[in-house]
Coordinates of C-alpha atoms in Angstrom, one line a residue:
E1357 CA 59.1 68.0 -133.9
P1358 CA 62.2 66.0 -135.2
L1359 CA 63.4 66.8 -138.5
V1360 CA 63.1 64.0 -141.1
S1361 CA 65.2 64.2 -144.3
L1362 CA 63.3 62.2 -147.2
I1363 CA 65.9 61.3 -149.7
I1364 CA 64.5 60.0 -153.2
C1365 CA 66.9 58.1 -155.4
N1366 CA 66.1 58.7 -159.0
F1367 CA 67.2 57.3 -162.5
N1368 CA 65.2 58.0 -165.6
G1369 CA 61.8 58.3 -163.4
E1370 CA 60.2 61.0 -165.4
A1371 CA 56.9 59.1 -165.6
V1372 CA 56.8 58.3 -161.9
I1373 CA 58.8 61.1 -159.9
S1374 CA 55.8 63.6 -159.7
E1375 CA 53.4 61.1 -158.0
C1376 CA 56.1 60.1 -155.4
L1377 CA 56.9 64.0 -154.8
D1378 CA 53.2 64.6 -154.4
S1379 CA 52.7 62.1 -151.8
V1380 CA 55.6 63.5 -150.0
L1381 CA 54.6 66.9 -150.0
A1382 CA 51.3 65.7 -148.8
Q1383 CA 52.8 64.2 -145.3
S1384 CA 50.7 65.1 -142.3
H1385 CA 54.4 65.4 -140.6
R1386 CA 55.5 68.8 -141.4
G1387 CA 59.2 68.8 -140.4
L1388 CA 60.4 67.6 -143.6
E1389 CA 63.5 68.1 -145.7
I1390 CA 63.1 66.8 -149.3
I1391 CA 65.9 65.8 -151.4
V1392 CA 66.1 64.0 -155.1
V1393 CA 69.3 62.4 -155.9
D1394 CA 69.3 62.0 -159.6
D1395 CA 71.8 59.1 -160.5
G1396 CA 72.7 60.0 -163.9
S1397 CA 69.3 60.2 -165.5
T1398 CA 68.9 60.7 -169.4
D1399 CA 65.2 61.5 -169.5
G1400 CA 63.3 64.6 -168.2
S1401 CA 63.5 63.8 -164.7
C1402 CA 65.3 66.7 -163.4
R1403 CA 63.1 69.1 -165.4
V1404 CA 60.3 67.6 -163.3
V1405 CA 62.0 67.8 -160.2
R1406 CA 63.0 71.6 -160.7
G1407 CA 59.2 72.2 -161.0
Y1408 CA 59.1 71.5 -157.1
P1409 CA 60.6 74.5 -155.2
A1410 CA 60.6 72.7 -152.0
V1411 CA 62.8 70.0 -153.1
K1412 CA 66.6 70.0 -153.2
L1413 CA 68.0 68.5 -156.4
V1414 CA 71.5 66.5 -156.0
R1415 CA 72.8 65.3 -159.6
S1416 CA 75.4 62.7 -160.1
P1417 CA 76.9 63.1 -163.5
T1418 CA 77.0 59.4 -164.2
N1419 CA 75.0 56.4 -163.5
R1420 CA 76.6 54.7 -160.2
G1421 CA 73.7 53.0 -158.6
I1422 CA 71.6 53.0 -155.8
A1423 CA 73.9 52.8 -152.6
H1424 CA 76.1 55.7 -154.3
A1425 CA 73.0 57.9 -154.7
R1426 CA 72.0 57.2 -151.1
N1427 CA 75.2 58.3 -149.9
L1428 CA 75.2 61.4 -152.1
G1429 CA 71.9 62.3 -150.3
L1430 CA 72.8 61.4 -146.9
R1431 CA 75.9 64.1 -147.2
E1432 CA 73.2 66.9 -148.0
A1433 CA 70.6 65.5 -145.0
R1434 CA 70.3 67.4 -141.9
G1435 CA 67.5 65.3 -140.3
S1436 CA 67.8 63.2 -137.2
F1437 CA 66.0 60.5 -139.0
I1438 CA 66.5 59.7 -142.7
A1439 CA 64.0 58.0 -144.9
F1440 CA 65.2 56.3 -148.5
L1441 CA 62.6 56.2 -151.0
D1442 CA 62.6 54.8 -154.5
N1443 CA 61.2 57.1 -157.1
D1444 CA 58.4 54.8 -157.9
V1445 CA 56.8 54.7 -154.4
V1446 CA 53.6 56.4 -153.2
L1447 CA 53.3 57.1 -149.7
E1448 CA 50.1 57.4 -147.4
A1449 CA 49.7 60.8 -146.1
D1450 CA 50.6 59.5 -142.4
W1451 CA 53.5 57.5 -143.5
T1452 CA 56.3 59.8 -141.9
R1453 CA 54.1 60.1 -138.7
R1454 CA 53.7 56.5 -138.3
M1455 CA 57.3 55.8 -138.7
L1456 CA 58.1 58.4 -136.0
E1457 CA 55.5 56.8 -133.6
A1458 CA 57.4 53.6 -134.0
A1459 CA 60.6 54.9 -133.3
R1460 CA 59.2 56.2 -130.2
R1461 CA 57.8 53.0 -129.1
H1462 CA 61.0 51.0 -130.0
P1463 CA 63.9 52.8 -128.5
R1464 CA 66.2 50.0 -129.3
A1465 CA 65.3 50.1 -133.0
R1466 CA 67.3 52.1 -135.7
L1467 CA 65.7 50.7 -138.7
F1468 CA 62.3 50.4 -139.9
A1469 CA 60.5 48.7 -142.6
S1470 CA 57.0 49.4 -144.4
H1471 CA 54.0 47.6 -145.3
I1472 CA 54.5 48.0 -149.0
L1473 CA 51.8 47.0 -151.4
T1474 CA 52.1 46.7 -155.1
Y1475 CA 50.9 49.8 -157.1
D1476 CA 48.6 47.9 -159.6
D1477 CA 46.7 46.0 -157.1
P1478 CA 46.8 47.8 -153.9
D1479 CA 45.3 44.6 -151.8
R1480 CA 48.5 42.6 -153.0
M1481 CA 51.6 42.7 -150.8
D1482 CA 55.0 43.5 -152.1
N1483 CA 56.6 42.9 -149.0
T1484 CA 56.7 43.6 -145.2
G1485 CA 60.5 43.3 -144.9
G1486 CA 62.8 40.6 -145.5
Y1487 CA 64.9 37.8 -144.2
V1488 CA 68.5 36.3 -145.1
N1489 CA 69.6 32.8 -145.1
L1490 CA 73.2 31.4 -144.2
A1491 CA 74.0 31.2 -148.1
G1492 CA 73.2 35.0 -148.1
Y1493 CA 70.2 34.8 -150.3
A1494 CA 67.4 37.6 -149.2
W1495 CA 63.8 37.2 -149.9
N1496 CA 60.7 39.4 -149.3
R1497 CA 58.5 38.6 -146.5
D1498 CA 54.6 38.4 -147.3
A1499 CA 55.3 38.4 -151.1
G1500 CA 52.2 38.1 -153.3
C1501 CA 49.7 37.6 -150.4
R1502 CA 46.7 39.6 -149.9
G1503 CA 47.2 42.7 -147.6
S1504 CA 44.7 41.0 -144.9
E1505 CA 47.0 38.1 -144.9
A1506 CA 50.6 39.6 -144.1
V1507 CA 50.7 38.7 -140.2
G1508 CA 54.4 39.2 -140.2
A1509 CA 56.1 39.5 -136.6
A1510 CA 57.1 43.0 -135.6
H1511 CA 60.9 42.2 -135.9
V1512 CA 62.6 41.6 -139.3
F1513 CA 65.9 40.9 -140.9
F1514 CA 66.2 43.9 -143.1
P1515 CA 63.6 46.5 -144.5
C1516 CA 63.0 46.9 -148.1
G1517 CA 65.1 49.9 -149.5
A1518 CA 62.1 51.1 -151.5
A1519 CA 60.8 52.6 -148.5
M1520 CA 62.9 52.5 -145.4
F1521 CA 63.3 54.8 -142.4
V1522 CA 66.8 54.9 -140.6
H1523 CA 67.9 56.5 -137.2
R1524 CA 70.7 58.9 -138.5
E1525 CA 72.9 57.1 -135.4
L1526 CA 73.1 53.8 -137.3
L1527 CA 74.0 55.2 -140.6
E1528 CA 77.0 57.1 -138.7
K1529 CA 78.1 53.8 -137.2
V1530 CA 78.2 51.7 -140.1
G1531 CA 79.4 54.5 -142.4
G1532 CA 76.8 54.9 -144.7
F1533 CA 76.5 52.3 -147.6
D1534 CA 78.8 50.3 -149.5
G1535 CA 79.0 52.0 -153.0
C1536 CA 79.7 48.8 -154.7
Y1537 CA 76.0 47.6 -154.4
R1538 CA 74.7 49.1 -157.6
Y1539 CA 71.3 47.4 -157.3
A1540 CA 69.9 45.5 -154.0
Y1541 CA 71.6 44.3 -151.0
D1542 CA 72.4 47.6 -149.7
D1543 CA 69.3 47.4 -147.7
V1544 CA 70.1 43.7 -146.7
E1545 CA 73.4 44.7 -145.4
L1546 CA 72.2 47.6 -143.2
G1547 CA 69.9 45.3 -141.6
W1548 CA 72.4 42.8 -141.0
R1549 CA 75.0 45.4 -139.5
A1550 CA 72.2 47.0 -137.4
H1551 CA 71.5 43.6 -135.5
A1552 CA 75.2 42.8 -135.2
L1553 CA 75.5 46.3 -133.4
G1554 CA 72.7 45.2 -131.1
Y1555 CA 69.9 47.3 -132.5
E1556 CA 66.3 46.3 -133.4
V1557 CA 64.7 46.3 -137.3
V1558 CA 61.1 46.9 -136.8
Y1559 CA 58.2 46.3 -139.4
V1560 CA 55.7 49.2 -139.2
P1561 CA 52.2 47.6 -140.5
D1562 CA 50.5 50.9 -140.3
A1563 CA 53.4 52.7 -142.4
R1564 CA 51.7 52.1 -145.7
V1565 CA 53.4 52.5 -149.3
R1566 CA 52.3 51.4 -152.8
H1567 CA 55.1 50.3 -155.0
R1568 CA 55.6 49.9 -158.7
V1569 CA 57.8 47.0 -158.5
S1570 CA 61.1 46.9 -160.7
F1571 CA 60.0 50.0 -162.4
T1572 CA 63.6 51.0 -162.9
M1573 CA 65.2 47.6 -163.6
G1574 CA 62.3 45.8 -164.9
S1575 CA 61.3 42.1 -163.9
H1576 CA 64.3 40.0 -165.0
S1577 CA 67.0 40.2 -167.1
P1578 CA 70.9 39.1 -167.3
R1579 CA 72.0 42.5 -166.0
K1580 CA 69.5 42.2 -163.0
L1581 CA 70.5 38.6 -162.1
Y1582 CA 74.3 39.8 -162.6
L1583 CA 74.0 42.6 -160.1
C1584 CA 71.7 40.6 -157.8
E1585 CA 74.1 37.7 -157.6
R1586 CA 77.2 40.1 -157.4
G1587 CA 75.6 42.0 -154.3
R1588 CA 74.5 38.5 -152.5
I1589 CA 78.2 36.9 -152.9
R1590 CA 79.9 40.3 -151.5
A1591 CA 77.3 40.6 -148.6
F1592 CA 77.9 36.8 -147.8
L1593 CA 81.6 37.3 -147.6
K1594 CA 81.5 40.6 -145.8
N1595 CA 78.8 39.9 -143.0
L1596 CA 78.7 36.3 -142.1
E1597 CA 80.8 35.4 -139.0
A1598 CA 83.9 33.4 -139.6
P1599 CA 82.6 29.9 -137.9
L1600 CA 79.2 29.8 -140.3
L1601 CA 81.2 31.2 -143.2
R1602 CA 83.4 28.2 -143.1
E1603 CA 80.3 26.1 -142.7
A1604 CA 78.0 27.6 -145.4
A1605 CA 80.7 28.3 -148.2
P1606 CA 81.1 24.9 -149.7
E1607 CA 77.4 24.2 -149.7
T1608 CA 76.9 27.7 -151.0
A1609 CA 79.4 27.2 -153.9
V1610 CA 77.6 23.8 -155.1
I1611 CA 74.1 25.8 -155.0
L1612 CA 75.9 28.4 -157.2
L1613 CA 77.2 25.5 -159.6
E1614 CA 73.7 24.1 -159.7
H1615 CA 72.3 27.4 -160.6
I1616 CA 74.5 28.1 -163.6
K1617 CA 73.9 24.6 -165.0
Q1618 CA 69.9 25.6 -164.7
E1619 CA 70.6 28.6 -166.4
I1620 CA 72.4 26.9 -169.3
A1621 CA 69.5 24.5 -169.4
G1622 CA 67.4 27.4 -170.1
G1623 CA 64.0 26.5 -169.0
G1624 CA 62.3 27.3 -172.4
R1625 CA 64.9 30.3 -173.4
G1626 CA 66.7 30.2 -176.5
R1627 CA 70.5 28.9 -176.4
R1628 CA 71.7 32.4 -176.7
E1629 CA 69.5 33.8 -174.1
S1630 CA 70.2 31.1 -171.8
A1631 CA 74.2 31.8 -172.1
K1632 CA 73.6 35.3 -171.3
Y1633 CA 72.0 34.3 -167.8
A1634 CA 74.9 31.6 -167.2
A1635 CA 77.3 34.3 -168.1
A1636 CA 75.6 36.7 -165.5
L1637 CA 76.3 34.4 -162.8
L1638 CA 80.0 33.6 -163.8
L1639 CA 80.7 37.3 -164.2
A1640 CA 79.4 37.9 -160.7
V1641 CA 81.7 35.5 -159.1
L1642 CA 84.8 37.0 -161.2
W1643 CA 83.9 40.5 -160.1
N1644 CA 83.7 39.2 -156.5
L1645 CA 87.3 37.7 -157.0
A1646 CA 88.8 40.8 -158.2
H1647 CA 87.3 42.8 -155.4
L1648 CA 88.1 40.3 -152.7
P1649 CA 90.9 42.2 -151.2
G1650 CA 88.7 45.4 -150.4
T1651 CA 85.9 43.2 -149.2
L1652 CA 88.1 41.4 -146.7
R1653 CA 89.4 44.7 -145.5
R1654 CA 85.7 46.1 -145.2
R1655 CA 84.8 42.9 -143.5
R1656 CA 87.5 42.9 -140.8
R1657 CA 86.8 46.6 -140.1
F1658 CA 83.2 45.8 -139.3
Q1659 CA 83.4 42.5 -137.5
R1660 CA 85.7 44.2 -135.0
K1661 CA 82.6 46.3 -133.9
R1662 CA 80.2 43.6 -133.7
L1663 CA 78.1 43.2 -130.6
V1664 CA 75.7 40.4 -131.4
S1665 CA 76.9 37.1 -133.1
D1666 CA 75.2 35.5 -136.2
R1667 CA 74.5 32.4 -134.2
E1668 CA 72.8 34.8 -131.7
L1669 CA 70.5 36.1 -134.9
L1670 CA 69.9 32.3 -135.7
S1671 CA 68.5 31.7 -132.3
R1672 CA 66.3 34.8 -132.5
G1673 CA 64.7 33.4 -135.6
L1674 CA 66.4 36.7 -137.7
L1675 CA 68.8 34.9 -139.8
V1676 CA 67.4 31.7 -141.2
G1677 CA 69.5 28.8 -140.9
R1678 CA 69.0 27.0 -144.2
I1679 CA 71.7 26.8 -147.0
E1680 CA 69.6 26.8 -150.3
R1681 CA 68.6 28.9 -153.2
P1682 CA 65.0 30.3 -152.6
T1683 CA 62.5 30.0 -155.5
G1684 CA 61.7 33.0 -157.8
T1685 CA 62.4 34.6 -161.0
A1686 CA 65.8 34.9 -162.3
G1687 CA 67.2 38.4 -161.1
T1688 CA 64.5 39.2 -158.7
R1689 CA 64.7 39.2 -154.9
A1690 CA 63.3 35.6 -154.4
T1691 CA 60.7 34.2 -152.0
Y1692 CA 60.3 31.0 -150.3
L1693 CA 56.6 30.8 -150.3
Q1694 CA 55.6 31.2 -154.1
G1695 CA 56.5 30.6 -157.3
S1696 CA 57.5 26.7 -157.7
A1697 CA 55.5 23.7 -158.2
E1698 CA 56.3 22.4 -154.9
D1699 CA 55.4 25.5 -153.2
R1700 CA 52.0 25.6 -155.0
A1701 CA 51.3 22.1 -153.9
F1702 CA 52.3 23.0 -150.2
G1703 CA 49.4 25.5 -150.3
Q1704 CA 47.2 22.4 -149.8
R1705 CA 49.3 20.8 -147.0
S1706 CA 47.9 20.3 -143.3
E1707 CA 51.0 18.7 -141.9
I1708 CA 54.7 19.7 -141.7
M1709 CA 57.5 17.5 -140.7
P1710 CA 60.4 20.2 -139.8
G1711 CA 63.4 17.9 -140.0
L1712 CA 62.6 16.4 -143.8
S1713 CA 64.4 18.5 -146.5
A1714 CA 61.6 18.0 -149.3
D1715 CA 60.6 21.4 -150.7
G1716 CA 57.1 21.1 -149.0
E1717 CA 58.7 21.4 -145.7
A1718 CA 61.2 23.7 -146.4
S1719 CA 58.9 26.2 -147.9
A1720 CA 56.5 25.8 -144.9
L1721 CA 58.9 27.1 -142.3
G1722 CA 59.6 30.5 -141.7
E1723 CA 62.2 32.2 -139.4
G1724 CA 63.6 30.8 -136.2
W1725 CA 64.7 27.0 -137.2
H1726 CA 67.9 25.5 -136.9
L1727 CA 69.2 23.0 -139.5
P1728 CA 67.7 19.6 -139.6
E1729 CA 68.7 16.9 -137.6
S1730 CA 67.6 13.2 -136.8
H1731 CA 67.1 11.4 -133.4
A1732 CA 67.2 7.6 -132.9
A1733 CA 64.1 6.2 -131.2
R1734 CA 63.0 2.6 -130.9
G1735 CA 65.5 1.7 -133.8
D1736 CA 64.2 4.5 -136.2
R1737 CA 65.7 7.9 -137.2
I1738 CA 63.3 10.4 -136.7
P1739 CA 64.0 13.9 -138.5
F1740 CA 63.5 17.0 -136.4
R1741 CA 64.6 20.8 -136.1
W1742 CA 65.4 22.6 -133.0
T1743 CA 63.5 25.8 -132.6
G1744 CA 65.4 29.0 -131.4
S1745 CA 63.5 31.4 -128.9
R1746 CA 60.6 31.8 -131.4
A1747 CA 59.8 30.0 -134.7
E1748 CA 57.2 30.3 -137.3
A1749 CA 55.7 27.7 -139.7
T1750 CA 52.6 28.0 -141.9
I1751 CA 50.2 25.2 -142.8
H1752 CA 47.0 25.1 -144.6
C1753 CA 43.6 24.5 -143.1
N1754 CA 40.6 23.3 -145.0
G1755 CA 38.0 23.8 -142.2
R1756 CA 37.9 19.9 -141.2
G1757 CA 40.6 19.9 -138.5
Q1758 CA 39.5 20.2 -134.8
R1759 CA 43.1 20.8 -133.2
L1760 CA 46.3 22.0 -133.9
V1761 CA 49.0 18.8 -132.9
I1762 CA 52.5 19.6 -132.2
E1763 CA 55.0 16.5 -131.7
T1764 CA 58.3 17.2 -130.0
L1765 CA 61.2 15.0 -129.3
M1766 CA 63.5 17.2 -126.8
A1767 CA 63.2 20.1 -124.6
H1768 CA 65.4 21.7 -121.8
P1769 CA 67.7 19.2 -120.3
S1770 CA 66.6 20.2 -116.7
G1771 CA 63.3 18.2 -117.5
S1772 CA 60.9 20.5 -119.5
S1773 CA 60.1 23.6 -121.5
R1774 CA 57.2 25.9 -121.8
V1775 CA 55.9 26.9 -125.2
E1776 CA 53.5 29.5 -125.9
V1777 CA 51.7 28.9 -129.1
V1778 CA 50.4 31.9 -131.3
V1779 CA 48.4 31.2 -134.3
N1780 CA 47.9 34.2 -136.7
G1781 CA 48.8 36.6 -134.0
E1782 CA 46.3 35.2 -131.3
R1783 CA 47.6 33.4 -128.4
A1784 CA 46.3 29.7 -128.7
G1785 CA 47.6 28.1 -125.2
V1786 CA 50.9 27.4 -123.6
L1787 CA 52.4 23.9 -123.7
V1788 CA 54.8 22.0 -121.1
V1789 CA 57.2 20.3 -123.3
P1790 CA 59.0 17.4 -121.6
N1791 CA 62.5 16.5 -122.4
R1792 CA 61.4 13.3 -124.0
P1793 CA 59.2 12.2 -127.2
G1794 CA 55.8 13.8 -126.7
R1795 CA 52.4 14.9 -128.6
H1796 CA 50.5 18.1 -127.6
A1797 CA 47.0 18.8 -128.8
L1798 CA 45.6 22.3 -128.8
P1799 CA 41.8 23.0 -129.8
L1800 CA 41.3 25.9 -131.9
D1801 CA 38.3 28.1 -132.9
K1802 CA 36.6 26.5 -136.0
A1803 CA 36.4 30.0 -137.2
S1804 CA 40.5 29.9 -137.4
F1805 CA 40.1 26.9 -139.8
N1806 CA 40.0 28.9 -142.9
G1807 CA 42.9 29.2 -145.5
R1808 CA 46.5 29.8 -144.2
L1809 CA 47.5 29.7 -140.7
T1810 CA 51.0 31.0 -139.4
V1811 CA 51.7 29.1 -136.1
E1812 CA 54.3 30.8 -133.8
L1813 CA 56.1 28.8 -131.3
R1814 CA 57.8 31.1 -128.4
T1815 CA 59.9 28.9 -126.0
L1816 CA 60.0 30.5 -122.6
D1817 CA 62.9 28.5 -121.1
T1818 CA 65.6 28.4 -124.1
F1819 CA 69.1 27.3 -123.4
R1820 CA 72.5 26.9 -124.6
P1821 CA 74.0 23.4 -124.6
R1822 CA 77.4 24.5 -123.7
D1823 CA 76.1 26.0 -120.6
V1824 CA 74.2 22.8 -119.4
L1825 CA 75.8 20.0 -121.0
R1826 CA 79.5 18.8 -119.8
G1827 CA 82.0 19.0 -122.5
S1828 CA 79.7 20.8 -125.4
S1829 CA 80.9 23.7 -127.0
D1830 CA 77.4 24.4 -128.9
D1831 CA 76.5 27.9 -128.4
R1832 CA 73.1 28.1 -130.1
I1833 CA 70.3 29.0 -128.2
L1834 CA 67.8 26.3 -128.3
G1835 CA 63.9 26.1 -127.6
V1836 CA 62.2 22.7 -128.3
A1837 CA 62.9 19.8 -130.8
V1838 CA 59.9 19.5 -133.2
S1839 CA 59.2 16.5 -135.4
R1840 CA 55.7 17.4 -136.9
I1841 CA 52.8 19.9 -136.9
A1842 CA 49.6 19.2 -138.1
L1843 CA 46.0 19.7 -138.1
E1844 CA 43.9 16.8 -137.1

């Protein structure tokens, strides 16, 4: 069986490292190399690790952050697969075996995400991987929902670095991790680069982990906000392709200025504390300005290797076509589907207008949508969004609806497109969508009308406007133009 190297990154984890190591040593897969990288701990972590003879300890004399620690472990590792773990996770006994099985099932994949539950409430999700939007903001998928409600698709943009499984080939091609990521965004960038090189990133629902969320850094602080924002800006500048970078940069800068204003306003914090949070954002900007030459050098070096464009990732629903800051606690990896009053109000919505920019509609949309547009019809402007090859939306049902209604405006210029509709992972039917306004209704099993529904639209006849419309330079992959999704 293949040798798997498990690299556990530790900083002051004396209270948790034993439980993590015990779960690693209990793995049903026996071909394991176990390495703990201690990133300059000042507690008794190293003494605890030395009590495990089967574990190799690598020490960094100073604390240099998660990416540097991962690179130290990678230099020592001999496995053909590398598992990176945080010191605050506990693996189920078959985690490694499940990951290896997924690697065999998905030969094009080089990166795998876990089903991560919270430690204190094992039925509450931490995440099932994550996504990134055009402003570089990353968020955890399925965060906060019950484990039984996690219906995420098999493909995801990046795995959470707390427990990710990597084929060594990918790490060699990208040259390991960028040591400037002291906290967060090293996993985001690895996922981004895997997709750009033509590989898949796969979520493995039966590879289960429990995670003490934010054990090392705490729930929020100015320091954490600084490191998250510093990493976001660097990942945005390094990885987003030039045409999209030029489009997104002005609005992204405006969003950052608004964020600084919000931190100054305080939101209930005292004046001094508010100033610290605002200063954290400004320092993140200054750090990136000081390191801009190095960022651009790394950018040029990698962009030459790129095989898949970011527009292609947009059309596949992996890179999310929004330029906005997700809701969430300052200094954490945010989430779109929980946290704000608008999001909570959305929890009772049974209708979505994808083309509107209101928070309710924005938070209801998952991956796979292009930016909002409007269409002139009978003297009115109807807002809509194009789907890519697949797109997701989430609506709430209260048991009173009888059918799922999807209203469309356009489809393939040749006349029509076929769209497979999947609800909570179950096939609901196939629509033939004409290249003109249309209304489509699908009856659903009444037993399905309970709580949250994830509606997935899979277009079987996608197209690029530049290939079918004379004079067009639009190279997006388009599915159908959707103006409304509702339960009636």
